[in-house]
Coordinates of C-alpha atoms in Angstrom, one line a residue:
M1 CA -88.0 81.7 -28.3
N2 CA -85.5 79.6 -30.3
S3 CA -87.6 76.4 -30.4
N4 CA -88.3 76.6 -34.2
I5 CA -84.7 77.1 -35.1
N6 CA -83.4 74.5 -32.6
M7 CA -85.8 72.0 -34.1
F8 CA -83.9 72.4 -37.4
E9 CA -80.5 72.2 -35.7
N10 CA -81.3 68.7 -34.5
G11 CA -81.2 65.7 -36.7
E12 CA -79.9 66.3 -40.2
E13 CA -79.4 70.0 -39.8
K14 CA -77.4 69.5 -36.7
N15 CA -75.3 67.0 -38.6
D16 CA -74.5 69.7 -41.2
I17 CA -73.4 72.1 -38.4
T18 CA -71.2 69.4 -36.9
K19 CA -69.9 68.6 -40.3
Y20 CA -68.6 72.2 -40.7
K21 CA -67.1 72.7 -37.3
S22 CA -63.7 71.9 -38.7
Y23 CA -64.3 74.5 -41.4
N24 CA -65.1 77.2 -38.8
I25 CA -61.9 76.5 -36.9
E26 CA -60.0 76.6 -40.2
V27 CA -61.4 80.0 -41.1
S28 CA -60.5 81.5 -37.7
K29 CA -56.9 80.4 -38.0
H30 CA -56.1 82.1 -41.2
L31 CA -56.6 85.8 -40.8
R32 CA -53.1 87.0 -40.7
H33 CA -53.2 88.7 -44.1
F34 CA -56.0 91.1 -43.1
K35 CA -55.1 94.4 -41.5
K36 CA -57.1 95.9 -38.6
L37 CA -59.3 98.6 -40.2
E38 CA -61.9 101.0 -38.8
P39 CA -65.4 99.4 -38.8
L40 CA -68.2 101.1 -40.8
D41 CA -71.8 101.1 -39.6
I42 CA -74.6 102.0 -42.1
E43 CA -77.8 103.8 -41.2
F44 CA -80.5 104.8 -43.6
N45 CA -83.7 106.8 -42.9
D46 CA -86.8 107.4 -45.0
I47 CA -85.4 106.0 -48.2
T48 CA -87.8 106.4 -51.1
Y49 CA -87.1 105.4 -54.7
S50 CA -89.4 105.4 -57.7
V51 CA -89.0 104.8 -61.5
P52 CA -91.1 106.5 -64.1
T53 CA -93.4 104.2 -66.2
G54 CA -95.0 106.7 -68.5
R55 CA -96.3 110.2 -68.9
K56 CA -96.6 111.7 -65.4
E57 CA -96.6 108.2 -64.0
S58 CA -94.1 106.4 -61.8
K59 CA -93.8 103.2 -59.8
V60 CA -92.7 103.5 -56.2
I61 CA -90.1 100.8 -55.4
L62 CA -89.1 101.8 -51.9
K63 CA -91.6 103.6 -49.6
G64 CA -89.7 105.5 -46.9
I65 CA -87.9 102.6 -45.3
S66 CA -85.3 102.9 -42.5
G67 CA -82.7 100.6 -41.0
Q68 CA -79.3 100.0 -39.6
F69 CA -76.6 97.5 -40.5
K70 CA -73.7 97.3 -38.0
S71 CA -70.1 96.1 -38.4
G72 CA -69.3 92.7 -37.0
E73 CA -72.7 91.5 -38.0
L74 CA -73.9 89.4 -40.9
T75 CA -77.1 91.0 -42.2
A76 CA -79.7 89.4 -44.5
I77 CA -82.2 91.4 -46.5
L78 CA -85.2 89.0 -47.1
G79 CA -88.2 89.4 -49.2
A80 CA -90.3 87.8 -52.0
S81 CA -89.5 88.6 -55.6
G82 CA -90.3 92.2 -56.4
S83 CA -90.2 93.3 -52.7
G84 CA -87.4 95.7 -53.4
K85 CA -84.5 94.0 -51.6
S86 CA -82.1 94.1 -54.5
T87 CA -83.0 97.7 -55.1
L88 CA -82.2 98.6 -51.5
L89 CA -78.9 96.7 -51.8
N90 CA -78.0 98.6 -55.0
I91 CA -78.8 102.0 -53.3
L92 CA -76.8 101.2 -50.2
A93 CA -73.9 100.0 -52.2
G94 CA -73.9 103.2 -54.3
Y95 CA -74.7 101.3 -57.5
K96 CA -77.9 103.3 -57.8
F97 CA -78.2 106.8 -56.3
Q98 CA -80.1 108.9 -58.9
G99 CA -83.7 109.6 -57.9
V100 CA -83.2 108.4 -54.3
T101 CA -84.6 110.5 -51.5
G102 CA -83.8 110.1 -47.8
S103 CA -80.6 110.0 -45.9
I104 CA -77.8 107.4 -45.6
N105 CA -75.2 107.9 -42.8
I106 CA -71.9 106.1 -42.3
N107 CA -70.8 106.0 -38.7
G108 CA -73.4 108.8 -38.0
Q109 CA -72.2 111.1 -40.8
P110 CA -73.8 111.7 -44.2
R111 CA -72.5 109.4 -46.8
D112 CA -70.3 110.6 -49.6
V113 CA -71.1 108.1 -52.4
N114 CA -67.7 108.4 -54.1
E115 CA -65.8 108.0 -50.8
F116 CA -68.0 105.2 -49.7
I117 CA -67.5 103.2 -52.9
K118 CA -63.8 103.3 -52.2
A119 CA -64.3 101.6 -48.8
S120 CA -66.8 98.9 -50.0
C121 CA -67.2 96.1 -52.6
Y122 CA -70.3 94.8 -54.3
I123 CA -70.5 91.1 -55.3
M124 CA -73.4 90.7 -57.7
Q125 CA -75.7 87.8 -58.1
N126 CA -74.1 86.5 -61.3
D127 CA -70.6 85.2 -60.7
L128 CA -68.8 87.3 -63.3
I129 CA -65.3 86.0 -63.4
Q130 CA -62.6 86.6 -66.1
P131 CA -62.5 83.6 -68.4
K132 CA -59.4 81.4 -69.2
L133 CA -57.7 82.1 -65.9
T134 CA -57.0 79.7 -63.1
T135 CA -58.1 80.4 -59.6
Y136 CA -54.6 81.3 -58.5
E137 CA -54.1 83.6 -61.5
A138 CA -57.4 85.4 -61.0
I139 CA -56.5 86.2 -57.4
C140 CA -53.0 87.1 -58.3
F141 CA -54.2 89.6 -60.9
A142 CA -56.7 91.0 -58.4
I143 CA -53.9 91.6 -55.9
D144 CA -51.7 93.2 -58.6
L145 CA -54.5 95.5 -59.6
K146 CA -55.6 96.5 -56.1
L147 CA -52.3 96.5 -54.2
G148 CA -49.6 96.6 -56.9
S149 CA -46.0 97.1 -55.6
K150 CA -47.2 97.7 -52.1
L151 CA -46.5 94.0 -51.4
T152 CA -43.3 92.0 -52.2
K153 CA -43.6 88.8 -54.3
T154 CA -43.2 86.8 -51.1
E155 CA -46.0 88.8 -49.4
K156 CA -48.3 88.4 -52.4
S157 CA -47.8 84.6 -52.5
A158 CA -48.5 84.4 -48.8
A159 CA -51.6 86.6 -49.2
I160 CA -52.9 84.5 -52.1
K161 CA -52.3 81.3 -50.2
E162 CA -54.0 82.7 -47.1
I163 CA -57.1 83.8 -49.0
M164 CA -57.4 80.5 -50.8
E165 CA -57.2 78.7 -47.5
I166 CA -59.9 80.9 -46.0
L167 CA -62.2 80.3 -48.9
R168 CA -61.3 76.6 -49.4
L169 CA -60.0 77.1 -52.9
I170 CA -56.6 75.3 -52.5
K171 CA -57.9 72.2 -54.4
A172 CA -59.1 74.4 -57.2
K173 CA -55.8 76.4 -57.4
N174 CA -55.0 75.3 -61.0
T175 CA -58.6 75.0 -62.2
V176 CA -59.7 77.3 -65.0
S177 CA -62.6 79.5 -64.1
E178 CA -65.0 77.8 -66.7
E179 CA -64.4 74.4 -65.0
L180 CA -65.2 75.6 -61.4
S181 CA -68.3 74.4 -59.6
G182 CA -71.0 76.8 -58.6
G183 CA -69.7 77.0 -55.0
E184 CA -66.1 77.5 -56.1
R185 CA -67.2 80.3 -58.5
K186 CA -69.1 82.0 -55.7
R187 CA -66.1 81.7 -53.3
L188 CA -63.7 82.9 -56.0
S189 CA -66.0 86.0 -56.5
I190 CA -65.7 86.8 -52.8
A191 CA -61.9 86.1 -52.8
L192 CA -61.3 88.6 -55.6
E193 CA -62.9 91.4 -53.6
L194 CA -61.2 90.4 -50.3
V195 CA -57.6 91.1 -51.4
N196 CA -57.7 94.7 -50.2
N197 CA -59.9 93.9 -47.1
P198 CA -62.9 96.3 -47.7
P199 CA -64.7 97.4 -44.5
V200 CA -68.1 96.8 -46.2
I201 CA -69.2 93.9 -48.3
F202 CA -72.5 93.8 -50.2
L203 CA -73.7 90.5 -51.8
D204 CA -76.7 90.0 -54.0
E205 CA -78.2 86.6 -53.6
P206 CA -74.9 84.8 -52.7
T207 CA -76.6 81.4 -52.4
T208 CA -78.3 81.4 -55.8
G209 CA -77.5 78.3 -57.8
L210 CA -75.8 76.6 -54.9
D211 CA -76.9 73.4 -53.1
E212 CA -77.5 73.3 -49.4
V213 CA -74.0 72.2 -48.6
S214 CA -72.4 74.9 -50.6
S215 CA -74.8 77.5 -49.3
I216 CA -74.0 76.7 -45.7
Q217 CA -70.2 76.9 -46.5
C218 CA -70.8 80.3 -48.1
I219 CA -72.8 81.7 -45.2
L220 CA -70.4 80.4 -42.6
L221 CA -67.6 82.1 -44.5
L222 CA -69.4 85.4 -44.5
Q223 CA -70.2 85.1 -40.8
K224 CA -66.6 84.6 -40.0
L225 CA -65.6 87.5 -42.1
A226 CA -68.0 89.8 -40.3
K227 CA -67.2 88.7 -36.8
R228 CA -63.4 88.1 -37.0
L229 CA -62.6 91.1 -39.1
M230 CA -65.4 93.4 -37.8
R231 CA -66.6 93.9 -41.4
T232 CA -70.1 95.0 -42.3
V233 CA -71.5 92.2 -44.5
V234 CA -74.9 92.7 -46.0
C235 CA -76.5 90.3 -48.5
S236 CA -79.9 89.9 -50.0
I237 CA -81.3 86.4 -49.9
H238 CA -84.5 84.8 -51.2
T239 CA -85.6 81.8 -49.1
P240 CA -82.9 80.6 -46.7
S241 CA -83.1 77.2 -44.9
A242 CA -83.6 77.2 -41.1
S243 CA -79.9 76.4 -40.5
I244 CA -78.7 79.2 -42.8
F245 CA -81.3 81.6 -41.3
S246 CA -80.0 81.1 -37.8
K247 CA -76.5 82.2 -38.9
F248 CA -77.6 85.7 -39.6
D249 CA -77.1 88.2 -36.8
N250 CA -79.5 90.8 -38.3
I251 CA -82.6 90.3 -40.5
Y252 CA -84.3 92.9 -42.6
V253 CA -87.5 91.7 -44.1
M254 CA -89.2 93.6 -47.0
Q255 CA -92.5 93.5 -48.7
N256 CA -93.8 95.8 -51.4
G257 CA -91.1 98.3 -50.8
Q258 CA -91.7 98.5 -47.0
C259 CA -89.9 97.0 -44.0
V260 CA -92.0 94.5 -42.1
Y261 CA -89.3 93.3 -39.7
R262 CA -85.8 94.3 -38.6
G263 CA -83.9 92.7 -35.8
P264 CA -82.1 89.5 -34.7
S265 CA -82.9 86.2 -36.4
N266 CA -83.8 84.6 -33.1
N267 CA -86.4 87.3 -32.4
V268 CA -88.6 86.5 -35.5
V269 CA -90.8 84.0 -33.7
P270 CA -91.5 86.3 -30.7
F271 CA -92.1 89.1 -33.1
L272 CA -94.8 87.2 -34.9
Q273 CA -96.4 86.3 -31.6
Q274 CA -96.5 90.0 -30.7
I275 CA -98.6 90.7 -33.8
G276 CA -101.0 87.9 -33.1
I277 CA -99.8 84.9 -35.2
G278 CA -97.8 81.9 -34.0
C279 CA -95.2 80.1 -36.1
P280 CA -95.9 76.3 -36.2
I281 CA -93.2 74.4 -34.3
H282 CA -92.0 72.4 -37.3
Y283 CA -92.0 75.4 -39.7
N284 CA -89.0 77.3 -40.9
P285 CA -89.3 80.8 -39.4
A286 CA -87.8 82.4 -42.6
D287 CA -90.4 80.8 -44.8
F288 CA -93.2 81.6 -42.3
I289 CA -92.4 85.3 -41.9
L290 CA -92.2 85.7 -45.7
E291 CA -95.6 84.0 -46.1
V292 CA -97.1 86.3 -43.5
S293 CA -95.6 89.4 -45.1
T294 CA -97.0 88.5 -48.5
G295 CA -100.5 88.4 -47.1
E296 CA -101.2 84.7 -47.2
Y297 CA -102.6 84.8 -43.7
G298 CA -104.5 88.1 -44.2
Q299 CA -103.5 91.6 -45.1
E300 CA -104.2 92.8 -41.5
Y301 CA -101.0 91.0 -40.3
V302 CA -99.0 92.8 -42.9
E303 CA -100.3 96.1 -41.6
R304 CA -99.6 95.0 -38.0
M305 CA -96.0 94.2 -38.9
I306 CA -95.4 97.6 -40.5
T307 CA -97.0 99.4 -37.6
Y308 CA -95.0 97.4 -35.0
V309 CA -91.7 98.0 -36.8
N310 CA -92.3 101.7 -37.0
K311 CA -93.5 102.2 -33.4
K312 CA -91.7 99.6 -31.3
L313 CA -88.4 98.9 -33.2
P314 CA -86.6 102.2 -33.0
I315 CA -83.2 102.9 -34.7
L316 CA -80.6 104.1 -32.2
S317 CA -78.2 106.7 -33.7
I318 CA -74.6 105.6 -34.3
T319 CA -71.7 107.8 -33.2
R320 CA -68.3 106.6 -34.3
S321 CA -65.2 108.1 -35.8
I322 CA -64.9 108.1 -39.6
K323 CA -61.2 107.6 -40.0
E324 CA -61.8 104.8 -42.4
F325 CA -62.4 107.2 -45.3
E326 CA -58.8 108.3 -44.9
L327 CA -57.7 104.8 -45.9
E328 CA -58.2 105.4 -49.6
R329 CA -56.3 108.7 -49.4
K330 CA -53.4 107.1 -47.6
H331 CA -53.3 104.0 -49.7
S332 CA -54.4 105.2 -53.1
R333 CA -54.8 102.9 -56.1
I334 CA -51.7 101.7 -58.0
S335 CA -50.3 103.9 -60.8
W336 CA -51.9 104.1 -64.2
Y337 CA -48.9 102.4 -65.8
E338 CA -49.0 99.5 -63.4
Q339 CA -52.7 99.0 -64.1
F340 CA -52.1 99.1 -67.8
V341 CA -49.2 96.5 -67.7
T342 CA -51.2 94.2 -65.4
L343 CA -54.3 94.4 -67.5
F344 CA -52.3 93.8 -70.7
K345 CA -50.6 90.8 -69.2
R346 CA -54.0 89.4 -68.2
M347 CA -55.5 89.9 -71.7
M348 CA -52.6 88.4 -73.5
L349 CA -52.7 85.3 -71.2
Q350 CA -56.4 85.0 -71.9
L351 CA -55.7 85.3 -75.6
Y352 CA -53.0 82.6 -75.4
R353 CA -55.4 80.3 -73.5
D354 CA -58.2 80.9 -76.1
R355 CA -56.1 79.5 -78.9
R356 CA -59.2 77.9 -80.6
Y357 CA -60.5 81.4 -81.2
V358 CA -57.2 82.5 -82.7
Y359 CA -56.9 79.4 -84.8
F360 CA -60.5 79.9 -86.0
K361 CA -59.8 83.5 -87.0
I362 CA -56.7 82.5 -88.9
S363 CA -58.5 79.7 -90.6
L364 CA -61.3 82.1 -91.6
H365 CA -58.8 84.5 -93.1
I366 CA -57.1 81.7 -95.0
F367 CA -60.4 80.4 -96.3
T368 CA -61.6 83.8 -97.4
G369 CA -58.2 84.5 -99.0
I370 CA -58.3 81.3 -101.0
M371 CA -61.9 81.9 -102.1
N372 CA -61.4 85.5 -103.2
G373 CA -58.0 84.7 -104.7
L374 CA -59.6 82.0 -106.9
I375 CA -62.5 84.2 -107.9
F376 CA -60.1 86.9 -109.1
L377 CA -57.3 84.7 -110.2
N378 CA -54.5 86.5 -112.1
I379 CA -56.5 89.6 -112.9
G380 CA -54.1 92.1 -111.4
N381 CA -52.0 92.4 -114.5
D382 CA -54.7 91.8 -117.1
G383 CA -55.8 94.9 -119.1
S384 CA -59.2 93.4 -119.9
K385 CA -60.0 92.7 -116.2
T386 CA -59.3 96.1 -114.7
L387 CA -62.8 96.7 -113.6
F388 CA -62.9 93.2 -112.0
N389 CA -59.8 94.2 -110.1
F390 CA -61.6 97.3 -108.9
G391 CA -64.3 94.9 -107.5
F392 CA -61.5 92.8 -105.8
C393 CA -60.3 95.9 -103.9
F394 CA -63.8 96.7 -102.8
I395 CA -64.3 93.1 -101.6
C396 CA -61.1 93.3 -99.6
L397 CA -62.5 96.2 -97.7
I398 CA -65.8 94.3 -97.1
V399 CA -63.7 91.4 -95.7
F400 CA -62.0 93.7 -93.3
L401 CA -65.3 95.3 -92.3
Y402 CA -67.2 92.1 -91.3
I403 CA -64.6 89.7 -90.1
P404 CA -63.1 92.0 -87.4
M405 CA -66.6 93.3 -86.5
L406 CA -68.7 90.2 -85.9
P407 CA -66.6 88.4 -83.2
I408 CA -66.6 91.6 -81.1
L409 CA -70.3 92.1 -81.5
L410 CA -70.8 88.6 -80.2
H411 CA -68.5 88.6 -77.1
F412 CA -67.8 92.2 -76.0
P413 CA -71.3 92.9 -74.6
S414 CA -70.8 90.2 -71.9
E415 CA -67.3 91.5 -71.3
V416 CA -68.8 94.9 -70.6
L417 CA -70.6 93.4 -67.6
L418 CA -67.3 92.2 -66.2
I419 CA -65.8 95.7 -66.8
K420 CA -68.8 97.2 -65.0
R421 CA -68.3 95.0 -61.9
E422 CA -64.5 95.5 -61.7
H423 CA -64.6 99.2 -62.4
F424 CA -67.4 99.8 -59.8
N425 CA -65.3 98.0 -57.2
R426 CA -62.3 100.3 -58.2
W427 CA -60.0 97.7 -59.7
Y428 CA -58.6 100.1 -62.3
N429 CA -59.2 103.3 -64.2
L430 CA -61.2 102.9 -67.4
S431 CA -58.5 104.5 -69.5
S432 CA -55.9 102.0 -68.5
Y433 CA -58.3 99.1 -69.3
Y434 CA -59.2 100.6 -72.7
C435 CA -55.6 101.2 -73.7
A436 CA -54.7 97.6 -72.7
L437 CA -57.7 96.3 -74.6
S438 CA -56.8 98.3 -77.8
L439 CA -53.2 97.1 -77.7
S440 CA -54.2 93.5 -77.1
Y441 CA -56.2 93.5 -80.4
I442 CA -53.2 94.5 -82.5
P443 CA -51.1 91.3 -82.7
V444 CA -53.9 89.0 -83.9
Q445 CA -55.3 91.6 -86.3
F446 CA -51.9 92.4 -87.7
F447 CA -51.0 88.7 -88.2
T448 CA -54.4 87.7 -89.8
T449 CA -54.4 90.8 -92.1
L450 CA -50.8 89.9 -93.2
I451 CA -51.9 86.3 -94.0
Y452 CA -54.9 87.4 -96.0
V453 CA -53.1 90.2 -98.0
A454 CA -50.1 88.0 -98.7
M455 CA -52.4 85.3 -100.1
V456 CA -54.8 87.3 -102.2
Y457 CA -52.2 89.8 -103.5
T458 CA -50.1 86.9 -104.8
I459 CA -52.9 84.7 -106.2
T460 CA -54.7 87.6 -108.0
G461 CA -51.4 88.7 -109.7
Q462 CA -51.1 92.2 -108.3
P463 CA -47.8 94.1 -109.0
L464 CA -45.1 92.6 -106.8
E465 CA -43.5 95.9 -105.8
L466 CA -42.7 96.5 -102.1
P467 CA -44.1 100.1 -102.0
R468 CA -47.4 99.0 -103.5
I469 CA -47.7 96.0 -101.3
S470 CA -47.0 98.0 -98.1
K471 CA -49.5 100.6 -99.1
F472 CA -52.1 97.9 -99.9
F473 CA -51.5 96.2 -96.6
S474 CA -51.5 99.5 -94.6
I475 CA -55.0 100.4 -95.9
C476 CA -56.4 97.0 -95.1
L477 CA -55.0 97.0 -91.6
I478 CA -56.2 100.5 -90.7
C479 CA -59.7 99.7 -92.1
A480 CA -59.7 96.5 -90.0
F481 CA -58.9 98.6 -86.9
I482 CA -61.7 101.0 -87.7
A483 CA -64.1 98.1 -88.1
E484 CA -63.1 96.8 -84.7
S485 CA -63.6 100.2 -83.1
L486 CA -67.0 100.5 -84.8
A487 CA -68.0 97.1 -83.3
L488 CA -66.7 98.1 -79.9
S489 CA -68.7 101.3 -79.9
V490 CA -71.9 99.4 -80.7
A491 CA -71.2 96.6 -78.3
S492 CA -70.4 99.1 -75.5
I493 CA -73.9 100.3 -75.2
L494 CA -76.1 97.4 -76.5
N495 CA -76.6 93.8 -75.5
M496 CA -75.5 91.0 -77.8
E497 CA -78.8 90.6 -79.7
N498 CA -79.1 94.3 -80.5
S499 CA -75.4 94.6 -81.3
M500 CA -75.7 91.8 -83.9
F501 CA -78.6 93.7 -85.5
I502 CA -77.2 97.2 -85.3
G503 CA -73.6 96.4 -86.4
P504 CA -74.4 94.9 -89.9
T505 CA -77.2 97.5 -90.3
I506 CA -74.6 100.3 -90.0
A507 CA -72.1 98.4 -92.3
A508 CA -74.6 98.3 -95.2
P509 CA -74.9 102.1 -95.9
L510 CA -71.1 102.5 -95.4
M511 CA -70.6 100.2 -98.3
L512 CA -73.2 101.8 -100.5
L513 CA -72.0 105.3 -99.8
A514 CA -68.4 104.4 -100.7
V515 CA -69.1 103.6 -104.3
Q516 CA -71.9 106.1 -105.2
G517 CA -71.2 108.3 -108.3
M518 CA -68.3 106.1 -109.5
G519 CA -68.2 106.0 -113.3
D520 CA -70.8 108.8 -113.6
S521 CA -69.7 111.4 -116.2
E522 CA -71.6 114.2 -114.4
P523 CA -70.1 115.6 -111.2
L524 CA -71.9 114.8 -108.0
P525 CA -73.8 117.6 -106.1
I526 CA -72.0 118.9 -103.1
Y527 CA -74.3 117.2 -100.6
R528 CA -73.8 113.8 -102.3
T529 CA -70.1 114.3 -102.3
V530 CA -70.1 115.1 -98.5
I531 CA -72.3 112.1 -97.8
M532 CA -70.0 109.9 -99.9
Y533 CA -66.9 110.9 -98.0
S534 CA -68.7 110.3 -94.7
S535 CA -67.9 106.6 -95.3
Y536 CA -64.4 105.6 -94.3
L537 CA -64.6 102.8 -96.9
R538 CA -64.4 105.5 -99.6
Y539 CA -61.0 106.6 -98.4
G540 CA -60.0 102.9 -98.1
L541 CA -61.1 102.2 -101.6
E542 CA -59.3 105.2 -103.0
G543 CA -56.2 104.1 -101.2
L544 CA -56.3 100.6 -102.5
I545 CA -56.9 101.7 -106.1
V546 CA -54.1 104.3 -106.0
A547 CA -51.7 101.8 -104.4
T548 CA -52.6 99.3 -107.2
Y549 CA -52.8 101.6 -110.3
G550 CA -51.3 104.9 -109.2
Y551 CA -47.7 106.2 -109.2
N552 CA -47.4 106.1 -113.0
R553 CA -48.0 102.4 -113.5
E554 CA -47.3 101.3 -117.0
K555 CA -50.0 100.2 -119.4
L556 CA -51.3 96.7 -118.6
P557 CA -51.0 94.0 -121.3
C558 CA -54.2 93.1 -123.2
P559 CA -54.8 89.4 -124.0
I560 CA -54.5 88.3 -127.6
E561 CA -58.2 87.2 -127.8
E562 CA -59.4 90.6 -126.8
V563 CA -59.8 93.2 -129.6
Y564 CA -59.6 96.3 -127.4
C565 CA -59.0 96.9 -123.7
H566 CA -60.3 100.3 -122.8
Y567 CA -59.0 100.3 -119.2
S568 CA -55.6 98.8 -119.9
S569 CA -54.2 102.2 -119.1
P570 CA -54.3 102.8 -115.3
R571 CA -54.7 106.5 -115.8
E572 CA -57.9 105.9 -117.7
L573 CA -59.3 103.9 -114.9
L574 CA -58.4 106.5 -112.3
R575 CA -60.0 109.2 -114.5
T576 CA -63.2 107.3 -114.9
M577 CA -63.4 106.6 -111.1
R578 CA -62.6 110.3 -110.4
M579 CA -59.4 109.3 -108.6
E580 CA -56.8 110.9 -111.0
H581 CA -56.0 113.6 -108.4
T582 CA -56.3 111.4 -105.3
V583 CA -53.2 111.5 -103.0
F584 CA -52.6 108.2 -101.2
W585 CA -51.1 109.9 -98.1
I586 CA -54.1 112.1 -97.7
D587 CA -56.4 109.1 -97.7
I588 CA -54.3 107.2 -95.1
M589 CA -54.1 110.3 -92.9
V590 CA -57.9 110.7 -93.0
L591 CA -58.3 107.0 -92.1
I592 CA -55.9 107.4 -89.2
F593 CA -57.9 110.4 -88.1
I594 CA -61.2 108.5 -88.4
L595 CA -59.6 105.6 -86.3
I596 CA -58.7 108.1 -83.6
I597 CA -62.2 109.5 -83.6
M598 CA -63.7 106.1 -83.4
K599 CA -61.4 105.1 -80.5
A600 CA -62.4 108.2 -78.6
L601 CA -66.1 107.6 -79.4
T602 CA -65.8 104.0 -78.1
F603 CA -64.1 105.2 -74.9
Y604 CA -66.8 107.9 -74.4
L605 CA -69.7 105.4 -74.9
L606 CA -68.1 102.8 -72.6
R607 CA -67.7 105.4 -69.9
Q608 CA -71.3 106.4 -70.3
R609 CA -72.3 102.8 -69.9
L610 CA -70.4 102.7 -66.6
Q611 CA -71.1 106.2 -65.4
P612 CA -73.9 107.7 -67.5
N613 CA -74.3 111.5 -67.5
K614 CA -77.6 113.2 -67.5
T615 CA -78.1 112.9 -71.2
F616 CA -77.6 109.2 -71.2
Q617 CA -79.7 108.8 -68.1
T618 CA -82.5 110.6 -69.9
L619 CA -82.1 108.4 -73.0
H620 CA -82.1 105.3 -70.8
L621 CA -85.2 106.5 -69.0
I622 CA -87.0 107.1 -72.3
G623 CA -86.0 103.6 -73.4
Q624 CA -87.4 102.1 -70.2
I625 CA -90.7 104.0 -70.6
I626 CA -91.1 102.8 -74.2
K627 CA -90.2 99.3 -73.2
N628 CA -92.8 99.4 -70.4
R629 CA -95.4 100.8 -72.7
L630 CA -94.7 98.0 -75.3
N631 CA -94.8 95.3 -72.6
S632 CA -98.0 96.6 -70.9
P633 CA -101.2 94.8 -71.9

């Protein structure tokens, strides 16, 4: 029965197993941190899932499959690409549940998705780890976010050390995440979710990108977690080697959305013999059953596999208490304030580590300030250059539109994927994260805006009066924050490529609308006036002009070489630009109101990206249908 697997455990493969005996012993010794929790068994029956592809058309991904994954067992979902294994994993983890039919039971009782998510974690295929943090710091922040003040500092240090010993991360303790190897990144991803000891662990392709040695280490770790802690560990995997295949307690093989085998790994060869095909003695059973299931040896064997599974491999019902769902109620997440403080500390540490980005942003503001200052050199008090000074104010707004916007459009879409993983695994509330994010942007933006305004205001010869300077700076700073919020709202729902296209596309009409009708002797129609004031740049421009020329500023000197300076009187400029009755404080209050609206809109869009309502689900569905139509031949 086990001849094929045993063949691979002799020779080189056996050497690998011997090589990791010390690792197995090491894992079993360090389990003191984990508390004894009630095990969870998963049972699913007649699961069907389909996605629409066009008008009255849909593609069936899962076709009425059933199965059972027990605690204390390491389960592998196998299948060729497109077989539906990742979809099944997403559905079982609660990552996808819209449009799913069938039943999913936990310990014999119907699953409550929200309660189940509290008792499980999902480690996705891509190792999404917070950048600029060492291994120790990443685990420390994970413990602070998941356990908070429930542990003392001594207990936290002991817990971190224990987790790092279990996952063999001691040598990488002070290594920054970007410098970790593939195996270390995978083990760190697991470590971050283990800190609160979830009863169920889902992993999507945990060995992807790892060599054979690292893959064996990873699977041995998962095996020990399942057996020693009585956890339910389920992972999808593409093509495991024979030695890795033998480590799985339970195998669930899929093909074209159907189950073609479920049962122990050492029963694969007898199963194949039962359907009339023998596995060659030197062949990896995992590779062979996948080849048979894809129809390489004839479609009749696939039909026999499906029939045999449905008729001769029954699923026995599970009856066990469900006390584990009380765990989240008894030990609720840490307070909102603790989450906020921890996240803000993490963001500021990452910002401090990413000093090249900060230096680059400062350098960019200095360079832009010097260029604009030299272009508009000493025009602030020149009666013949008043209109040029108007252009200078408008360019300042453009600077604080694009410079704050573009970096966010570049990096925030990838950060959203991190937020999605952490939020799904219940690290924190979205509101606490968003408040910490908004606050973390303030120091750098305040400092860079101060540098730019101090440079250009002085170089261009603007009036050196503290009230005017403070008003000028306030307008620029608020407009920069609005531009950041605009970029965040775009990047919250789009990927990087689309964000970089949509962001500047939105910025162009904002600039055009802000200056329409200026200098026109005829009053604008009401609809054009409304459209004009829909651009926040209009309020910013009015604020800068009033701060510079308002408040009864005296007549500007006219150079000797100029015969007549029509706009040397600030009042004449304000009258021509239709700003003679503009009140600075109204403009700044409107800008603050727009900033609040943009912050709220960004939070709403980010929440819809993580937990879409029916409207956004419909829009996403329409987008998928259009995409499928465009990609279809």
